[in-house]
XYZ file of C-alpha atoms in Angstrom:
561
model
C 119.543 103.064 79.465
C 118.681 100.229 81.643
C 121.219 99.303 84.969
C 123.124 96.611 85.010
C 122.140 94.229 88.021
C 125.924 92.760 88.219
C 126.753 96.600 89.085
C 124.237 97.193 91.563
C 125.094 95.942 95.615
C 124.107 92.810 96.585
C 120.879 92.847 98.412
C 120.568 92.099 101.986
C 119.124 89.099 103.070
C 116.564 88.199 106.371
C 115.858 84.679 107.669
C 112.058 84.065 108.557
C 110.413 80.946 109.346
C 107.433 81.844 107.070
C 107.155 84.543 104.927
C 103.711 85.845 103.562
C 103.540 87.926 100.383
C 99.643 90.281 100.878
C 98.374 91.781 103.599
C 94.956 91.058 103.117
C 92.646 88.545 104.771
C 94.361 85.239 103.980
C 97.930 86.674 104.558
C 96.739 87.824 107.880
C 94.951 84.995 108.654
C 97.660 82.786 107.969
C 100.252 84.631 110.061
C 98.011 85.225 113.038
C 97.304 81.605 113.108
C 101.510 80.421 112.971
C 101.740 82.643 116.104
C 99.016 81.589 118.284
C 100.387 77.639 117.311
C 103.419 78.809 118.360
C 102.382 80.292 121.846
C 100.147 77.489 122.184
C 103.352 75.454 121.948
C 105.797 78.080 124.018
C 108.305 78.038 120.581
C 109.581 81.119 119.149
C 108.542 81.513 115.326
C 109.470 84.311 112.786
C 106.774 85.724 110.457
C 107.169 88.325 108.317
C 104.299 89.863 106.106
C 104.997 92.098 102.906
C 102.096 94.411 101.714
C 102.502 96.846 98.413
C 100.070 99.084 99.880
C 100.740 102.203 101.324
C 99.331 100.656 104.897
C 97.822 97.585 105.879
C 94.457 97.682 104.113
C 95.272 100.366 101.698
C 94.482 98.147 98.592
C 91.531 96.249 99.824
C 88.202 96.566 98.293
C 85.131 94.377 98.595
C 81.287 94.920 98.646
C 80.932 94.018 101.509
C 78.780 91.279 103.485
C 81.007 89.087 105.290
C 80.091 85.650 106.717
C 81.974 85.200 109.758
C 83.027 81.573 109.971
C 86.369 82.261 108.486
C 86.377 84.639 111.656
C 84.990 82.369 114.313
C 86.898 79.851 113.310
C 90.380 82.742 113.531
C 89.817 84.498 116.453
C 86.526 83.442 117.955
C 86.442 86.433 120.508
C 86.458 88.817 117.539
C 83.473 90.140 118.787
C 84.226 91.204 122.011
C 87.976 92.212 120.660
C 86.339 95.388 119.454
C 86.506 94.281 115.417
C 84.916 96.783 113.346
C 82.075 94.658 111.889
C 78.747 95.827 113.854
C 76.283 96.008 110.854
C 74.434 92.986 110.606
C 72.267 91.812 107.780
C 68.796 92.432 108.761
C 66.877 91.808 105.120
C 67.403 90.613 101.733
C 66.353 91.791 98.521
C 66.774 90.289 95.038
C 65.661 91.937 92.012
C 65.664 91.689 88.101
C 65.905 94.628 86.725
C 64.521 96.551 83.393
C 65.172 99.410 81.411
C 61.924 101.285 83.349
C 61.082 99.002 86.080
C 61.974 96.134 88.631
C 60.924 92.655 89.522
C 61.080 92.051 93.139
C 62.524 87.948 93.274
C 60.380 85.969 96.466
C 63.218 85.212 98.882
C 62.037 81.882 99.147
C 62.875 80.487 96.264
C 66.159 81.542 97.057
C 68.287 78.198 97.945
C 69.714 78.208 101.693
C 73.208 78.992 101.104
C 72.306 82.709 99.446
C 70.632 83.480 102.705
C 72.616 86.543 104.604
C 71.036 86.468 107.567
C 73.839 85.964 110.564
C 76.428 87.874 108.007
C 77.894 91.362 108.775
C 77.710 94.324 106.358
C 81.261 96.511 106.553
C 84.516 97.240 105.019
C 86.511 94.633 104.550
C 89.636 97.279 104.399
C 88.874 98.441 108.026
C 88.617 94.857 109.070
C 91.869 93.673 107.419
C 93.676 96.696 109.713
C 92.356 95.184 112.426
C 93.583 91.889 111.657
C 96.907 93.390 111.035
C 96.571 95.205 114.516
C 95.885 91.711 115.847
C 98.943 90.133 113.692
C 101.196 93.039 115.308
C 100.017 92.138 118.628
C 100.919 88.733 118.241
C 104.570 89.507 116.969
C 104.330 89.207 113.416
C 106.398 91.728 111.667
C 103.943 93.331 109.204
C 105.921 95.757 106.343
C 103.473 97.868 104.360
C 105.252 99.648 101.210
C 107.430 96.968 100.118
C 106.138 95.113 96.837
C 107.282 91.430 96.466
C 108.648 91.576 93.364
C 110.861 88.956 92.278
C 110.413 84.764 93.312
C 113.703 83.445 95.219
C 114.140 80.001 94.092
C 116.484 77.344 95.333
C 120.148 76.644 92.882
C 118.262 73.767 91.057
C 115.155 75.935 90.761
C 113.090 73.322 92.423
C 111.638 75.012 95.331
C 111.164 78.617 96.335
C 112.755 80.009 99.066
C 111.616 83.193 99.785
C 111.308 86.410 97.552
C 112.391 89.712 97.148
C 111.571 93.438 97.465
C 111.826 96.383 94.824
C 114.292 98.306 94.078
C 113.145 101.825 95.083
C 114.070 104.655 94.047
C 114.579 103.830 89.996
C 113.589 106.268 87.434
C 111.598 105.776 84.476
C 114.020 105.393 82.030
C 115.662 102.427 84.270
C 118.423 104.206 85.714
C 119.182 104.436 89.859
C 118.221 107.930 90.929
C 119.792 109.551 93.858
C 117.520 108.397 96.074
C 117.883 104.985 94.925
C 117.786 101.656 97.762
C 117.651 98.215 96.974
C 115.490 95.803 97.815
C 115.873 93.237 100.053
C 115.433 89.576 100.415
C 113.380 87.546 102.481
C 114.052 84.311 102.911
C 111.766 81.642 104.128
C 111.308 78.046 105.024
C 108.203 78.447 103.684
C 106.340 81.213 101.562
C 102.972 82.164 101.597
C 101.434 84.168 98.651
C 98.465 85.891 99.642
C 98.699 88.367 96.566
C 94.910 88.415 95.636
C 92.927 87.620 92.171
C 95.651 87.424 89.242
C 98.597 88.222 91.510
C 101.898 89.166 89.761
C 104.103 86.721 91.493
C 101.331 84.083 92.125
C 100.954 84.434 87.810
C 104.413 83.465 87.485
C 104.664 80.526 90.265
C 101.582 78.995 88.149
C 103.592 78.517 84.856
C 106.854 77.708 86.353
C 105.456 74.872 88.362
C 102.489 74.127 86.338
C 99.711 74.918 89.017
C 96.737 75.191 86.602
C 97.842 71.980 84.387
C 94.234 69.628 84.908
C 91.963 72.566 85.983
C 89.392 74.812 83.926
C 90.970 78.483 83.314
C 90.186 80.718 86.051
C 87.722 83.016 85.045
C 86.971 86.654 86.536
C 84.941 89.737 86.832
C 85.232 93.420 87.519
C 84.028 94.947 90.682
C 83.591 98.225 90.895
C 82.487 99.906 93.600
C 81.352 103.701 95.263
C 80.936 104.703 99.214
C 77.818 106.802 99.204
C 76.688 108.799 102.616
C 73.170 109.208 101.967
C 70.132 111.412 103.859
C 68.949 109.520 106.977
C 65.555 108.857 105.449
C 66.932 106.972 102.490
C 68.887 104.479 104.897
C 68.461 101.116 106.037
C 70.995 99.834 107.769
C 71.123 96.154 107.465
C 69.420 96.117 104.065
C 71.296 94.147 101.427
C 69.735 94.168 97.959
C 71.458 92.670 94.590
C 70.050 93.128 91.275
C 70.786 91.504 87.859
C 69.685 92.496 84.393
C 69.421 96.084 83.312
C 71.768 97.736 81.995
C 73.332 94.465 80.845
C 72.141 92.503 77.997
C 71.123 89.167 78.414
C 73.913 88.118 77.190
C 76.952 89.646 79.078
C 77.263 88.208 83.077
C 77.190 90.960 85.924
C 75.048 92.300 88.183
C 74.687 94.931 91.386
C 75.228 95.024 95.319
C 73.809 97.791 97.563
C 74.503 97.587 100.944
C 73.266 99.696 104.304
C 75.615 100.044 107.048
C 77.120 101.776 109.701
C 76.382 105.964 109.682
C 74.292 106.771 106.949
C 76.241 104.818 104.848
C 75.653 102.942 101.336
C 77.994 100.451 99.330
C 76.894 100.561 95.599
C 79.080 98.715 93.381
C 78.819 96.957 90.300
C 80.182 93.515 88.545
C 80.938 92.692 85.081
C 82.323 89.004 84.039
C 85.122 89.678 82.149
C 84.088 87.192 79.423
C 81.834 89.689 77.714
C 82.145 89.841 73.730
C 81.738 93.306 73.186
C 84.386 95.200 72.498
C 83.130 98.405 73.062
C 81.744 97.722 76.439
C 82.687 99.736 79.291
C 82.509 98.238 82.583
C 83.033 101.505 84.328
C 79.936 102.946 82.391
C 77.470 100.192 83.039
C 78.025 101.021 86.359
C 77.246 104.623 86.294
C 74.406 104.017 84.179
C 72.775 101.617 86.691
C 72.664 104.446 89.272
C 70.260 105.891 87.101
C 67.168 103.427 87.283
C 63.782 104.351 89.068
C 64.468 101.816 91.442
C 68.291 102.766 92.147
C 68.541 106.898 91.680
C 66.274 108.241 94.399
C 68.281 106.279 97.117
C 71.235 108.919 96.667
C 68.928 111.917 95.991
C 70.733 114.467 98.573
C 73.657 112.133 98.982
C 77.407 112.423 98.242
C 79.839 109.776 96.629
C 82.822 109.690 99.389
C 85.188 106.889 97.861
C 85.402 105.449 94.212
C 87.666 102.062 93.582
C 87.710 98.557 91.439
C 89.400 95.382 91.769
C 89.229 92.269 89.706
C 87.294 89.051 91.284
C 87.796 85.548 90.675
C 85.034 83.566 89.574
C 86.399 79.939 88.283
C 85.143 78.519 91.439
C 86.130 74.832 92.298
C 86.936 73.800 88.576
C 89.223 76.588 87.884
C 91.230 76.409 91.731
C 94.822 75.113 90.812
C 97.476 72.953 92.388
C 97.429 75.218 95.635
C 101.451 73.664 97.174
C 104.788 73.403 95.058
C 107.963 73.037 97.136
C 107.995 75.833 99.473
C 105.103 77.296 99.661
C 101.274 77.664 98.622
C 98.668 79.615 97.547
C 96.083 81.291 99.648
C 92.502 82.633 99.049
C 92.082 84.772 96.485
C 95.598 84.210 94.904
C 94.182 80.578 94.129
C 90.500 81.994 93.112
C 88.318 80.418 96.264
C 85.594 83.431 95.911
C 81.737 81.783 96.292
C 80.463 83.784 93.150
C 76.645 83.374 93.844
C 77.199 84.969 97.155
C 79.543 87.021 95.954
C 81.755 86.111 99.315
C 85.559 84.863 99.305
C 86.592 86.680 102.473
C 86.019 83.808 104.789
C 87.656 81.384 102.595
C 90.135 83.448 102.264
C 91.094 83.297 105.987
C 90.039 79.566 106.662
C 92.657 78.990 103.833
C 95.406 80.836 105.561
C 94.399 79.204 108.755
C 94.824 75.757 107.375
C 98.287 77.116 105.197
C 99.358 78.348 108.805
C 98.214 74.915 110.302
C 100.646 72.705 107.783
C 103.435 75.111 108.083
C 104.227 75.451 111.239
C 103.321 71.359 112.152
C 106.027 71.039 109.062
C 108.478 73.455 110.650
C 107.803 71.598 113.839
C 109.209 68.123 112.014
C 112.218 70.150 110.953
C 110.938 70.456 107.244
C 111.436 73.222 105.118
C 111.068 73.923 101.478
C 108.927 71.296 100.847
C 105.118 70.371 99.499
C 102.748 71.115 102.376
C 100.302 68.528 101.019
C 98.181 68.935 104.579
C 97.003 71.851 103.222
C 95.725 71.079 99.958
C 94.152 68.313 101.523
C 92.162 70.511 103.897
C 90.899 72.588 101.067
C 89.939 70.003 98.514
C 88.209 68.140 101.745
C 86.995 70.513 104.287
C 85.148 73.812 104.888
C 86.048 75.845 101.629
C 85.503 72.584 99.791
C 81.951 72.406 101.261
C 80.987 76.114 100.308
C 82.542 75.726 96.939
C 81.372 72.763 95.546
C 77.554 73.397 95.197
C 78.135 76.341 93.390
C 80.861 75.134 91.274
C 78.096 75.113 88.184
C 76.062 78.145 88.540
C 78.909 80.488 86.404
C 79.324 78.362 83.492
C 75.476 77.870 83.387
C 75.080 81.625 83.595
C 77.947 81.890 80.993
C 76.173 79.294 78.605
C 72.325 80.228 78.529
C 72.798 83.818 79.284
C 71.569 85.690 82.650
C 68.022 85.471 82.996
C 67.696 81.331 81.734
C 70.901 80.636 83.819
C 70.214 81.895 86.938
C 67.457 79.860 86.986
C 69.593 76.771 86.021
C 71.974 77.925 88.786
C 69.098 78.058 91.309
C 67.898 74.194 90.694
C 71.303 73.119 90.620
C 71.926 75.004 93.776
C 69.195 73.266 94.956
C 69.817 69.665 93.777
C 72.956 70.729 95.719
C 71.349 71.528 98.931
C 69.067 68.683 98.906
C 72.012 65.772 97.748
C 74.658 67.000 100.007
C 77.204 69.116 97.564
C 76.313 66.051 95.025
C 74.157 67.562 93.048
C 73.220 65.662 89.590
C 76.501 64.754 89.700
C 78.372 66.886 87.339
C 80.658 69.677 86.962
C 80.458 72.059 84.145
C 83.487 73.089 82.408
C 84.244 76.863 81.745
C 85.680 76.483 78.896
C 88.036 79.460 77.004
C 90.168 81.799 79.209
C 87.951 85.371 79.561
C 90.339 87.250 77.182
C 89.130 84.812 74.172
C 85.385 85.287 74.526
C 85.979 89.019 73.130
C 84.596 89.085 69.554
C 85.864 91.872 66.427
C 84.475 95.348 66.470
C 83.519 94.856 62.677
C 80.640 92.464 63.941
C 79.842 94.114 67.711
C 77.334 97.045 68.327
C 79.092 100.126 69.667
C 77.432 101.173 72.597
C 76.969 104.816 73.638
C 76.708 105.925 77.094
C 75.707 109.139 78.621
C 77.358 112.056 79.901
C 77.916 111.924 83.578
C 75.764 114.948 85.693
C 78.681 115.108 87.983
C 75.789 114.686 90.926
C 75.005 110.608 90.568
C 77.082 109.585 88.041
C 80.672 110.949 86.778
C 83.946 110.586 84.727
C 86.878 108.434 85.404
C 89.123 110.788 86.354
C 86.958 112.343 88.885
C 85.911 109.236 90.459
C 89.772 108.190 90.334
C 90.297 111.159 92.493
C 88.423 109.504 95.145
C 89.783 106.483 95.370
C 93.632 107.957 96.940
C 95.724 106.584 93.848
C 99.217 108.161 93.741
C 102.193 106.906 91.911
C 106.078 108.157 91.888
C 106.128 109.109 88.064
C 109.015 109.067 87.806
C 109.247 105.631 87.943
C 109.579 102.486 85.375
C 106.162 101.743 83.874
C 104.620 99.000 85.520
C 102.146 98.181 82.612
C 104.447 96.003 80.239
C 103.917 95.688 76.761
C 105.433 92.414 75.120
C 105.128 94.398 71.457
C 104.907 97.592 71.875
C 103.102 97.925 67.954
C 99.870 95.570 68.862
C 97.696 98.169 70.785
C 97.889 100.012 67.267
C 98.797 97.374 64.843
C 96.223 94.755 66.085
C 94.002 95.443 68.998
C 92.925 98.960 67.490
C 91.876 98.232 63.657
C 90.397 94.242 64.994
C 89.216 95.152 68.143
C 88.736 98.576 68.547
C 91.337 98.780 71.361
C 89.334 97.500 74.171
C 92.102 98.730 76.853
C 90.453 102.480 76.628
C 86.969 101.064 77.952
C 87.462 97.892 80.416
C 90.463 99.998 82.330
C 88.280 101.792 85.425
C 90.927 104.261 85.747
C 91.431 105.707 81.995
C 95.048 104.700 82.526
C 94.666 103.458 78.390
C 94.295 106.198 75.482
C 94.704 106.181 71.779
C 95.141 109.462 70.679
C 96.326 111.671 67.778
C 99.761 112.011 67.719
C 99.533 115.477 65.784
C 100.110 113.958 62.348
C 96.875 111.926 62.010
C 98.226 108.922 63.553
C 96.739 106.823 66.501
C 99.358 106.714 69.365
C 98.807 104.356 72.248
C 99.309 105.846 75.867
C 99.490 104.350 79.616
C 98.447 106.633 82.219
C 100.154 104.445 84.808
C 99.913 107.121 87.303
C 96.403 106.523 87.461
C 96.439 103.060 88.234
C 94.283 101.201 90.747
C 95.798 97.976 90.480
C 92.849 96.021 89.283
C 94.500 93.758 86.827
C 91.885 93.821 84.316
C 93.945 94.808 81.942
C 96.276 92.135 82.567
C 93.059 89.614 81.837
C 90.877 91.060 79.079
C 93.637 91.927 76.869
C 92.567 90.200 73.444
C 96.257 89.591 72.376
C 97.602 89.240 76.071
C 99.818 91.883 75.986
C 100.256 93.588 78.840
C 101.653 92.551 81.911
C 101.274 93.956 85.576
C 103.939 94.465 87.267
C 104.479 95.525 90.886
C 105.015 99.516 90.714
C 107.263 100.659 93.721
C 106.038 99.941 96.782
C 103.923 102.000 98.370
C 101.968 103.661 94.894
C 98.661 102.993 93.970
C 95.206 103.699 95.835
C 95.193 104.430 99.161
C 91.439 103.454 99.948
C 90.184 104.738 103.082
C 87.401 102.230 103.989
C 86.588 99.684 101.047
């Protein structure tokens, strides 16, 4: 039985000036930046920012090194404000890795921009709470728990203006429970979505206005990532060291971080493009079997794995970024896919890009405007700082894509360097990406099944166990927020053509096929265990499934990703 919306109450409605759907770093960013404009210019402005995490910071996961600009450029006294960033990169290590041994890679031939030197190893989840602390300070009203979940557009549908919150309270089946509130909606002249890669809302806003009509498809990878408090003798704080190679083939895209920081602590994570072929690749397992080289293992000898999480990157680069404004409002960092993927860095972007979003708001509000194209800021992307980080990279992942890892990272080096050397001109092209990720997966009847260890439960382990770790809780009884256009196609076509993929690329085991008693394969959605990733909502071959925002407030609760 599903509820009726004509029999529900109306929703109540707030005014804001702006409102900003994430609170990560470009949502903060952005509404930090409207309210020192605003003191600057002694005028009263309204900000509101919605996060679906359980607390500000709650769903953000990175590596992470951070290059400051986007910081310096925020809140330039960030130092001295007590920001909890005080790790900074004192070497850099590249390797190539194989099965039994490692290649150390001479930092020199390393162009410029990959140096990390001047860069800060941290969590990017502690420093996003401290931006929100900052945004609090400032006046910005800052609402963790409440998932954006529906776009408020204007009568003619021409412009959005504003959005609106979840019902809570719903049970599975669809039907109000007693504890049942509706959401409410926020109303902007201008709205800010700040959702991350392959937001729900920001997915929708790009076909309904076209965003990505002219651009390459966005492409993306899987991060996955542990926290890891080692034995003093095996740390080195500073030390950040990425790998490629082993335990990928040569022909699948990914690669490792390990970072030293703060008390004896160790960020190990792991990416995987997400236009692999193989069907019976497991992202998740890669990862734990990379722990287990020479050169990798004895680092957490004595050690113990303290947080567990993944989160889908974007990785289109400059080709793939979309129309950013449509008539009230814009896209911001990751939402729009502005992550450096050489230096595997989008945090700064992301906050120079809510800076500028905050920038052509407010001098918009200022004219009396509202619910129009801010066209100031796409002109400071395509033009200015993030435009100058992102264009001499723009051809290093379709060149890794296209000759495979170890001949295109070469490539990507001399075009890097032709970069460097002619300004961001390069030779003067711009490789295309080509197909979207989910059509690069090829049929099981022609891919090698892979088999991965068992996990020693001491440096490597299960899903479920690591899910444990990462603080994911849902309300189960709750609608499912993993939608399935055809309910039949996990079994009728991804299964017997594809070997359902879902039960591998999922870092949370949320997917199963399993016997239904009577010899049949049933398809099952753990949504409970959910970590909001959105790979799911990527990689699936037939692009079934769609991610939805669960009630607000569910998901994982990372303590310091």
């Amino acid at each position: 039985m599903e509820r009726n919306e004509a029999e529900l109450a109306p929703r109540d409605s707030m005014d804001f000036d702006v409102v900003i759907v994430g609170a990560g770093p470009a949502g903060l960013a952005a509404a930090i930046r409207l309210m020192q404009l605003a003191q600057e210019a002694e005028q009263e402005l309204s900000v509101v920012v919605l996060e679906k995490g359980s607390e500000v910071g709650a769903h953000i996961l990175s590596g992470a090194v951070i290059d400051p600009s986007g910081l310096d450029s925020l809140i330039p006294d960030w130092r001295s404000k007590g920001a909890p960033l005080t790790t900074q990169v004192k070497k850099d290590r590249f390797l190539y890795l194989g099965a039994a041994g490692e290649l150390a890679l001479p930092n020199f031939l390393m162009p410029p921009l990959m140096n990390n030197h001047g860069n800060y190893i941290g969590s990017l989840g502690d420093l996003t709470r401290w931006l929100g602390e900052q945004a609090a300070e400032l006046g910005v009203e800052v609402y963790p728990g409440f998932a954006a979940s529906e776009i408020l557009y204007s009568e003619d549908g021409s412009a959005v203006v504003g959005v609106a919150t979840g019902d809570m309270g719903v049970g599975r089946d669809g039907v109000p429970k007693e504890s049942f509130t509706r959401g409410m909606e926020l109303r902007g002249k201008y709205t800010l979505f700040a959702e991350g890669a392959r937001g729900s809302l920001t997915k929708q806003l790009t076909a309904d206005f076209k965003l990505d009509e002219g651009c390459q498809p966005q492409k993306y990878g899987i991060g996955l990532k542990e926290v890891w408090e080692i034995k003093p003798e095996n740390h080195q704080p500073g030390l950040v060291q990425h790998s490629f190679g082993w335990p990928l083939d040569n022909k699948t895209g990914g690669g490792s971080f390990l970072y030293h920081y703060g008390e004896n602590l160790v960020s190990v994570g792991f990416v995987v493009h997400l236009n692999y072929e193989n069907p019976y690749l497991s992202p998740y397992d890669e990862f734990q079997r990379f722990k287990t080289h020479p050169a990798i293992a004895p680092i957490f000898e004595g050690g113990k794995r303290i947080a567990y999480g993944a989160r889908a990157i974007t990785e289109g680069g400059w080709q793939s970024l979309p129309q950013l404004v449509f008539a009230g409002g814009a896209l911001l960092g990751c939402a729009a896919g502005m992550v450096n993927v050489p230096r595997i860095k989008g945090s700064h972007n992301a906050i120079l890009s809510g800076k500028a979003a905050a920038e052509a708001a407010f001098a918009a509000i200022q004219d009396g405007r509202s619910h129009d194209i801010l066209a100031a800021y796409e002109e400071e992307v395509r033009t200015g700082a993030i435009a100058r980080d992102l264009k001499p990279v723009r051809n290093v992942k379709p060149l890794w894509s296209r000759f495979g890892t170890f001949a295109g990272i070469m490539l990507g080096g001399i075009d890097m360097w032709a970069n460097t050397i002619l300004k961001g001109v390069g030779f003067g092209y711009t490789l295309k990406h080509g197909k979207p990720d989910y059509a690069a997966i090829r049929r099981a009847a022609s891919a090698r099944k892979i088999e991965y260890p068992k996990p020693d439960g001491v440096l490597t382990f299960d899903k479920l166990t690591n899910v444990s770790f990462s603080g994911t809780n849902h309300e189960e009884d709750q609608p499912v927020h993993l939608r399935l256009a055809d309910p039949n196609i996990p079994i009728s076509v991804n299964l017997p053509e594809f070997a359902e993929p879902a039960q591998r690329y999922c870092p949370a085991g949320v997917y199963e096929v399993i016997d239904d008693g009577a010899g049949d394969p049933r398809f099952q959605i753990n949504a409970q265990n959910c970590v909001h990733c959105k790979t799911c909502d990527i990689k699936d071959p037939s692009q079934n499934i769609n991610w939805v925002c669960p009630e607000g407030g569910g998901g994982p609760n990372y303590p310091s990703m």
